[in-house]
CSV table of C-alpha atoms in Angstrom, one decimal:
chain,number,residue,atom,x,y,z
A,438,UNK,CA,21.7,140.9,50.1
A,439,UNK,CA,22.1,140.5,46.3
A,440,UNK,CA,23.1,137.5,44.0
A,441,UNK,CA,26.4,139.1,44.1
A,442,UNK,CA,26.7,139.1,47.4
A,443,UNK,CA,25.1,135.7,48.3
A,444,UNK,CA,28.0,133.8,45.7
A,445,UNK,CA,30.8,134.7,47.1
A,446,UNK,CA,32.2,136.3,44.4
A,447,UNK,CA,31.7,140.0,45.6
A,448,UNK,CA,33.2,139.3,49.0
A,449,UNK,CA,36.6,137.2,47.4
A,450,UNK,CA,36.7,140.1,44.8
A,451,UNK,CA,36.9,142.9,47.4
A,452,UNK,CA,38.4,141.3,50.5
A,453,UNK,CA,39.5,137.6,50.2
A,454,UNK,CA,42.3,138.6,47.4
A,455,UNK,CA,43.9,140.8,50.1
A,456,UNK,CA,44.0,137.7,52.7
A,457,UNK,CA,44.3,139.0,56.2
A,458,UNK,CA,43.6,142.9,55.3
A,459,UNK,CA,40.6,142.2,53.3
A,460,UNK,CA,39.5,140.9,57.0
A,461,UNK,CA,40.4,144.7,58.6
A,462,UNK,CA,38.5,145.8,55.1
A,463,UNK,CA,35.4,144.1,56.1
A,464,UNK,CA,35.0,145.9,58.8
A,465,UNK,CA,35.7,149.6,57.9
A,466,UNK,CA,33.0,148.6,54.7
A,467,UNK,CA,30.7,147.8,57.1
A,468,UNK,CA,30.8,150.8,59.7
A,469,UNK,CA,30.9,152.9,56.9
A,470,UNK,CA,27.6,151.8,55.2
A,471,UNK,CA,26.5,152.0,59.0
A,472,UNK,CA,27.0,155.6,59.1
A,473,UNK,CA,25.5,156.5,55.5
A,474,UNK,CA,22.7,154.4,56.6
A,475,UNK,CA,22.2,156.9,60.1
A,476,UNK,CA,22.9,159.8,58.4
A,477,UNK,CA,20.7,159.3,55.9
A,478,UNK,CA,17.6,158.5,57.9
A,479,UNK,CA,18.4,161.0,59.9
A,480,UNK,CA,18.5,163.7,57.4
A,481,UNK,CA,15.2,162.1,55.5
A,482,UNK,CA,13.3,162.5,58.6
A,483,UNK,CA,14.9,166.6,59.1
A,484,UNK,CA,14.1,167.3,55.7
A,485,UNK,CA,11.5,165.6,54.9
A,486,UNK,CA,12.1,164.5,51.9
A,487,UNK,CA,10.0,162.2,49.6
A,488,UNK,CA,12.5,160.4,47.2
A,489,UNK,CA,15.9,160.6,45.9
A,490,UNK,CA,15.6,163.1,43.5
A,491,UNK,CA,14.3,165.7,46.7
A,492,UNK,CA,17.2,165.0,48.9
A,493,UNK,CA,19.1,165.4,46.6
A,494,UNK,CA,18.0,169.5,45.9
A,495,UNK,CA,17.1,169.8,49.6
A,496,UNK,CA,21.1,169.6,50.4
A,497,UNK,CA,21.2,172.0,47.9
A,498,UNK,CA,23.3,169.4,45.4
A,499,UNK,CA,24.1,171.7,42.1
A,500,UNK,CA,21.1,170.6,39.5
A,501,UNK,CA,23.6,169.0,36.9
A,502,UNK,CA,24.6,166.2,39.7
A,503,UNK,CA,20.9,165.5,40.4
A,504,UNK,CA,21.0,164.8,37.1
A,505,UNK,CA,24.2,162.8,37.0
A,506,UNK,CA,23.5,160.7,40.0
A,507,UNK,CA,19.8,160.0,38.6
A,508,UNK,CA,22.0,158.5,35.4
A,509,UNK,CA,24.2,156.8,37.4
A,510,UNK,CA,21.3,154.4,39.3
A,511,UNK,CA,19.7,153.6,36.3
A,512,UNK,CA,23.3,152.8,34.7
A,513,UNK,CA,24.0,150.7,37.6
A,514,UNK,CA,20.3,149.0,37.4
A,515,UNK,CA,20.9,148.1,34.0
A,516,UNK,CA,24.3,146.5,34.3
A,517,UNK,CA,23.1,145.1,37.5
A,518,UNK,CA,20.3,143.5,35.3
A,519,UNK,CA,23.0,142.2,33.1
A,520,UNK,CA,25.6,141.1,35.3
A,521,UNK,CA,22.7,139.3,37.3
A,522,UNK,CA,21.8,137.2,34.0
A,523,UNK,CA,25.3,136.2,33.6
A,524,UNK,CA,25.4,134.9,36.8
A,525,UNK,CA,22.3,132.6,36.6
A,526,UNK,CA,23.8,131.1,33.6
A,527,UNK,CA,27.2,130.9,34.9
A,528,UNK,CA,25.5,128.8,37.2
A,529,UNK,CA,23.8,126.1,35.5
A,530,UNK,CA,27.0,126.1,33.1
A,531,UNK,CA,29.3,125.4,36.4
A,532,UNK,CA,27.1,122.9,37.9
A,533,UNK,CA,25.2,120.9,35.6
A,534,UNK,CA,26.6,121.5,32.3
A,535,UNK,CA,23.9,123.2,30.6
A,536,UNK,CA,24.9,125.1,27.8
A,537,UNK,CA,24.4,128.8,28.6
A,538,UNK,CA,22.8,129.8,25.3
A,539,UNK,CA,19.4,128.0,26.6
A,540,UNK,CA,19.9,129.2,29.4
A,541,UNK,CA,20.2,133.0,28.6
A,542,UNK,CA,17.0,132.2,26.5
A,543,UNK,CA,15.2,130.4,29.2
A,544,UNK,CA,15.8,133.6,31.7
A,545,UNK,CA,15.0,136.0,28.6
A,546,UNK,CA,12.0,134.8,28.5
A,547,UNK,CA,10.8,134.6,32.2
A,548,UNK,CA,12.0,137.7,32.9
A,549,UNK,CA,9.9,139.6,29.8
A,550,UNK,CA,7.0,137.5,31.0
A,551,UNK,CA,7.4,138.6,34.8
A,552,UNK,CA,8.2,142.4,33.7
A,553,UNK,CA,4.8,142.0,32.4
A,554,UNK,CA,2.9,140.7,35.5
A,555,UNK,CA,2.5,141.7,38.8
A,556,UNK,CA,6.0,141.6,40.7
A,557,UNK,CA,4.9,142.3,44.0
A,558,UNK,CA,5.1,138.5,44.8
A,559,UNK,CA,9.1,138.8,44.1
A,560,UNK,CA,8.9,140.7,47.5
A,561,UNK,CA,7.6,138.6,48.9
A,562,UNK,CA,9.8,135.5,47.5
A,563,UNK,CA,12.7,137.3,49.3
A,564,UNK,CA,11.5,137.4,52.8
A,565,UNK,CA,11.4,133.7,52.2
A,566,UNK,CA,15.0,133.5,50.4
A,567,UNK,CA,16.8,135.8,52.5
A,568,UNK,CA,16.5,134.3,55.9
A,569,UNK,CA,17.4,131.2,54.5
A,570,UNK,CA,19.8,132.7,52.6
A,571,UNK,CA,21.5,133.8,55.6
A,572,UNK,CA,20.6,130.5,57.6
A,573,UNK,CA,22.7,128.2,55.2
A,574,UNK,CA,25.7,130.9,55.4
A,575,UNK,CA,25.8,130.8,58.7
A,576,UNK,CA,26.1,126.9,58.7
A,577,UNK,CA,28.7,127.0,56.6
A,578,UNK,CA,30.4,128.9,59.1
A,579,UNK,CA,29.9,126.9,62.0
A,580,UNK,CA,31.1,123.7,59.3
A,581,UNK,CA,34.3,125.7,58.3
A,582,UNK,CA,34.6,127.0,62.2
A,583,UNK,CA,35.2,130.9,61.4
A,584,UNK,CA,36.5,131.4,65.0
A,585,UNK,CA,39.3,128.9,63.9
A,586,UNK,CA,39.9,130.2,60.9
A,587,UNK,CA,40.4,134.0,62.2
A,588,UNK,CA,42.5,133.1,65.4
A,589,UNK,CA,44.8,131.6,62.7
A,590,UNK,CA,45.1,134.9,61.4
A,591,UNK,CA,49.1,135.7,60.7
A,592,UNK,CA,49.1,139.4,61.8
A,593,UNK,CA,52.6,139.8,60.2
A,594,UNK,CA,51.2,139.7,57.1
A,595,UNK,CA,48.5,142.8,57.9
A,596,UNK,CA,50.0,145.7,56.5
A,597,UNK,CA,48.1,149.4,55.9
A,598,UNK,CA,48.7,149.7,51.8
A,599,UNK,CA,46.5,151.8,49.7
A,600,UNK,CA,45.0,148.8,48.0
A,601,UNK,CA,43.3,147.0,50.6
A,602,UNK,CA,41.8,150.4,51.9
A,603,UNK,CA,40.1,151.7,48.9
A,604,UNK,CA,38.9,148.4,48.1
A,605,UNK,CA,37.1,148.6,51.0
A,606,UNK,CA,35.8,152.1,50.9
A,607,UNK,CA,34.8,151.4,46.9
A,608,UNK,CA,32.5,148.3,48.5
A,609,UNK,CA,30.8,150.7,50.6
A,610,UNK,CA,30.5,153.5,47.8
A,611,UNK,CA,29.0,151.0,45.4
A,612,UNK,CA,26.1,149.4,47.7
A,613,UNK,CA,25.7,152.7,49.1
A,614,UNK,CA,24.4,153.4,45.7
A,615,UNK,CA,20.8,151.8,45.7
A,616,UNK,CA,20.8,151.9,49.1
A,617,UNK,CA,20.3,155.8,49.8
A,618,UNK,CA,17.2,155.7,47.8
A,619,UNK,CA,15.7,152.7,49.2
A,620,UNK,CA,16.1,154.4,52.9
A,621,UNK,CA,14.3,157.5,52.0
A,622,UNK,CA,11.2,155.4,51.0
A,623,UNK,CA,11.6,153.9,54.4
A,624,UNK,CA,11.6,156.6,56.2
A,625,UNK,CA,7.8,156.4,57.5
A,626,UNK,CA,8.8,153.2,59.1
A,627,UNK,CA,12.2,154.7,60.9
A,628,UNK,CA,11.4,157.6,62.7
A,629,UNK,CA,13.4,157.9,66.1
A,630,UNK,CA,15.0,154.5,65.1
A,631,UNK,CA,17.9,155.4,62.9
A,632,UNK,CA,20.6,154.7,65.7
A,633,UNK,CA,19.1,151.3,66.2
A,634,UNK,CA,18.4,150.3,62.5
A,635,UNK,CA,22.1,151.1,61.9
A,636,UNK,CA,23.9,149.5,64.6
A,637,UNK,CA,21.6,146.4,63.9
A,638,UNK,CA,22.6,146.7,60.1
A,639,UNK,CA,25.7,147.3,60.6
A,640,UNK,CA,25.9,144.3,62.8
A,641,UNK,CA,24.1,141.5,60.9
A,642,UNK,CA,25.7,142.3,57.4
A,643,UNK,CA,29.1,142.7,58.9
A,644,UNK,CA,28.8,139.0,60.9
A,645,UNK,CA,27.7,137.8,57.9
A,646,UNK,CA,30.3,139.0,55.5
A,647,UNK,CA,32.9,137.8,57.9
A,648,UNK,CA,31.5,134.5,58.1
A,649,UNK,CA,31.4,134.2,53.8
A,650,UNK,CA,35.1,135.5,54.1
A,651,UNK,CA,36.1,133.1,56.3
A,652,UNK,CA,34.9,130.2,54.8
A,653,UNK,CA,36.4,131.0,51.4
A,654,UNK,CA,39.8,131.9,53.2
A,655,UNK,CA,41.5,128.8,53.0
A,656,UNK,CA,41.1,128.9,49.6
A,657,UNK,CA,43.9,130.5,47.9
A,658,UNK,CA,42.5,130.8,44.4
A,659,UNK,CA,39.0,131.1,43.6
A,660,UNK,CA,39.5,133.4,40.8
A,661,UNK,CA,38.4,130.9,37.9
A,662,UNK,CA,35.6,129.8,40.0
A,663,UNK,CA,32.3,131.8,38.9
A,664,UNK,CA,30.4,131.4,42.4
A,665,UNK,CA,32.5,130.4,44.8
A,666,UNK,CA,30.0,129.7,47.8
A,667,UNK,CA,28.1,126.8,46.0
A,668,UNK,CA,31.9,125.0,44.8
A,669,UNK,CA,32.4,125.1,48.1
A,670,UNK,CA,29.1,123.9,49.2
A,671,UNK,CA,30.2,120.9,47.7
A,672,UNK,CA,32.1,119.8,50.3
A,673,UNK,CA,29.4,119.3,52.6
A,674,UNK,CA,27.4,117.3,50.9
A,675,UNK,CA,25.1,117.3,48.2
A,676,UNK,CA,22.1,118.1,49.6
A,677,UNK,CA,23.6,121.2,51.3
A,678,UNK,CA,24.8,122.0,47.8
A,679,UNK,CA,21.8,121.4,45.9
A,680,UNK,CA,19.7,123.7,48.4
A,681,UNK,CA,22.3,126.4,48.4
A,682,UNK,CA,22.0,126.2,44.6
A,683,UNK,CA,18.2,126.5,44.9
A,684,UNK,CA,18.4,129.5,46.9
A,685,UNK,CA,21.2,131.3,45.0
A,686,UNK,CA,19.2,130.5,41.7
A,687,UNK,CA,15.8,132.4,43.5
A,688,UNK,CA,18.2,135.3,45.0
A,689,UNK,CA,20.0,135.6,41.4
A,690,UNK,CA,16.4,135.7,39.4
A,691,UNK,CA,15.0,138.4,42.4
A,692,UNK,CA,17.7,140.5,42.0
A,693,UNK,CA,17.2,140.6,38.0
A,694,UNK,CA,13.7,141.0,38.4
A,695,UNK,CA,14.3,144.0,40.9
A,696,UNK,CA,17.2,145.7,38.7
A,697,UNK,CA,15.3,145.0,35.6
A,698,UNK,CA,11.7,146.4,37.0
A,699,UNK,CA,13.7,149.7,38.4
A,700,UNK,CA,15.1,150.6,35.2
A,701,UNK,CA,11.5,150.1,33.7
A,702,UNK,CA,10.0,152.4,36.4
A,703,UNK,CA,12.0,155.1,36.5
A,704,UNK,CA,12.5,155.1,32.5
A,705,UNK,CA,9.3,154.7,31.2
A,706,UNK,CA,6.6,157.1,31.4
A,707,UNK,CA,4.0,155.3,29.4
A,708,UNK,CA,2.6,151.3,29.0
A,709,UNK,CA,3.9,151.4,25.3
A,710,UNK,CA,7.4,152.3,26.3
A,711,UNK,CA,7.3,150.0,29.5
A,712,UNK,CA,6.5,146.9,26.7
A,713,UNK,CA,8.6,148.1,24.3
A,714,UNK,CA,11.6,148.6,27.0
A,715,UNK,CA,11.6,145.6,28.3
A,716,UNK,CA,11.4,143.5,25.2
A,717,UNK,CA,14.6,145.4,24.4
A,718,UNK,CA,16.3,144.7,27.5
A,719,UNK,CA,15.0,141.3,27.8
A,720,UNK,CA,16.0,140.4,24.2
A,721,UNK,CA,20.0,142.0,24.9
A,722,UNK,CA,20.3,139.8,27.8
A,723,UNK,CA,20.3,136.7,25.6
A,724,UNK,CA,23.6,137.5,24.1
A,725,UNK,CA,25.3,138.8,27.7
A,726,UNK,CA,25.6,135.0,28.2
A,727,UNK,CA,29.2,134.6,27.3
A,728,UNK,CA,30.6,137.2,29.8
A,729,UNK,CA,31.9,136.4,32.6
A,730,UNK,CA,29.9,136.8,35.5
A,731,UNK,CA,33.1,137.2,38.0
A,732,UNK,CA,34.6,139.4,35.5
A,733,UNK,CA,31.8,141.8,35.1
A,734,UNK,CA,31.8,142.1,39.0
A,735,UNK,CA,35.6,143.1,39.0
A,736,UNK,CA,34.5,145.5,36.1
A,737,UNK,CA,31.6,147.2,36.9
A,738,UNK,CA,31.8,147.3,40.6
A,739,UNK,CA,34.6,149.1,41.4
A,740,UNK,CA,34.1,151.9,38.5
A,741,UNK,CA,30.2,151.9,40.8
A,742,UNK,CA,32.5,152.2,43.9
A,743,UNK,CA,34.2,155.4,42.7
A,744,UNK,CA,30.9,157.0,42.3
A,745,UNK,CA,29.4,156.0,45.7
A,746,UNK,CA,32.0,157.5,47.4
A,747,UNK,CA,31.2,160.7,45.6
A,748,UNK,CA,27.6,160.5,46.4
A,749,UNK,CA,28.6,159.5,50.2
A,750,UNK,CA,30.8,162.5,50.2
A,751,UNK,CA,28.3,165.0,49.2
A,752,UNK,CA,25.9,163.7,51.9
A,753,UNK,CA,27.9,162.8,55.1
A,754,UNK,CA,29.3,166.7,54.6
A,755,UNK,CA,26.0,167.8,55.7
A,756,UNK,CA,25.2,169.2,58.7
């Protein structure tokens, strides 16, 4: 669950705009990344592989796409890194005013200083963020009564277009994208539980998508609106919105800090370079500030999608 993710804005971007067939999207996303998630556990475990890089030789991938897909993640880090600082300005420009110069600074700065200390405890900041992440969505669920909201449903206006489709299939290719290699580092921890840990998966990010659709359907434009979810945490109350905006501040600045950190490790070889790298990035990111957050996300994302789908190609072919 990334900043992306937890503001709306990927879920209205890939589903919402399509109304009731972004709904029927939603669900062939998510037993999609269900299967990639089986099949790759499932294959780490047959070929024992110990990263990335070795699964992706072991099924014999042709050396020139190791090397593309190995570009591609730390592409996708980067810009994730970016897109990510955009947002957490976006967000103090949207809700208090702050001008997002100081605040592009202000996350410059923390970001450079954490690059440089110990980051285990951002792990450890997410097992806290998350499940309250996912607590506070789900009350806004119940609040905007989802079951309501998808028996209203006009099925007349569900039609099977191209658009809808690949959509959904590009949402699955792009978080399909960090996620392969993240699953092979599990593996130790999965063994003879790959049907489980998919079905569970599968289940919990599918109820909670639908739920984050649903209460943005009513909606009919949120396109100007840089993170949705908290606008519309508005309406119930502003303690609910201030401690939505807490969390989606932490799951923003985790998610930089884990894009940013990534790049670092898989660039830099050396303690010079790692300083030297991250000053670099952290300096850029001052001057990402006028983008637009929602803009970047209907940018970058998709373009991410195509190549997930590649990757997912290459590995659900396997035997």
């Amino acid at each position: 669950i990334g900043a992306g993710f937890a503001s709306g804005q990927e879920i209205y971007s890939f589903f919402n705009v399509y109304r009731e067939n972004g709904f029927l999207g939603i669900i062939i996303a998510s037993v999609l990344i269900g299967f990639v998630i089986y099949k790759v556990l499932k294959m780490s475990d047959q070929l024992n592989t110990q990263n990335y890089k070795d699964l992706l030789k072991k099924i014999k991938l042709p050396k020139k796409f190791v090397v593309f897909f190995s570009i591609i993640i730390n592409l996708f880090l980067i810009l994730s890194f970016y897109i990510m600082a955009t947002g957490f300005t976006a967000y103090f420009k949207q809700e208090i005013g702050i001008p997002s110069m100081i605040t592009a600074i202000f996350i410059a700065i923390l970001c450079y200083i954490t690059f440089l200390k110990n980051i285990e405890g951002i792990g450890k900041i997410n097992t806290i963020v998350i499940p309250v992440l996912i607590s506070i969505i789900l009350i806004m669920g119940v609040k905007a009564n989802v079951i309501e909201t998808i028996s209203s449903f006009d099925i007349a206006n569900i039609n099977f277009n191209f658009n809808w489709l690949l959509k959904s299939i590009e949402y699955a290719g792009y978080n399909t994208i960090l996620l392969i290699p993240m699953l092979i580092n599990l593996k130790k921890y999965t063994k003879n539980k790959e049907k489980y840990i998919s079905i569970i998966s599968t289940l919990i990010f599918l109820v909670i998508t639908i739920v984050i659709y649903s209460v943005m359907y009513k909606y009919n434009n949120l396109t100007n609106i840089e993170i949705p979810l908290v606008y519309i945490a508005n309406e119930y109350g502003p303690i609910f919105k201030f401690v939505y905006g807490i969390v989606i501040v932490l799951a923003i600045y985790t998610t930089i800090i884990s894009a940013g950190y990534s790049f670092l490790a898989n660039c830099c070889e050396s303690e010079k370079t790692y300083k030297l790298l991250a000053k670099t990035i952290c300096f850029l990111a001052i001057f990402v500030y006028s983008l637009s957050f929602s803009g970047l996300v209907n940018l970058t994302y998709p373009v991410f999608g195509f190549l997930g789908i590649l990757q997912i190609m290459y590995i659900l072919k396997q035997k």
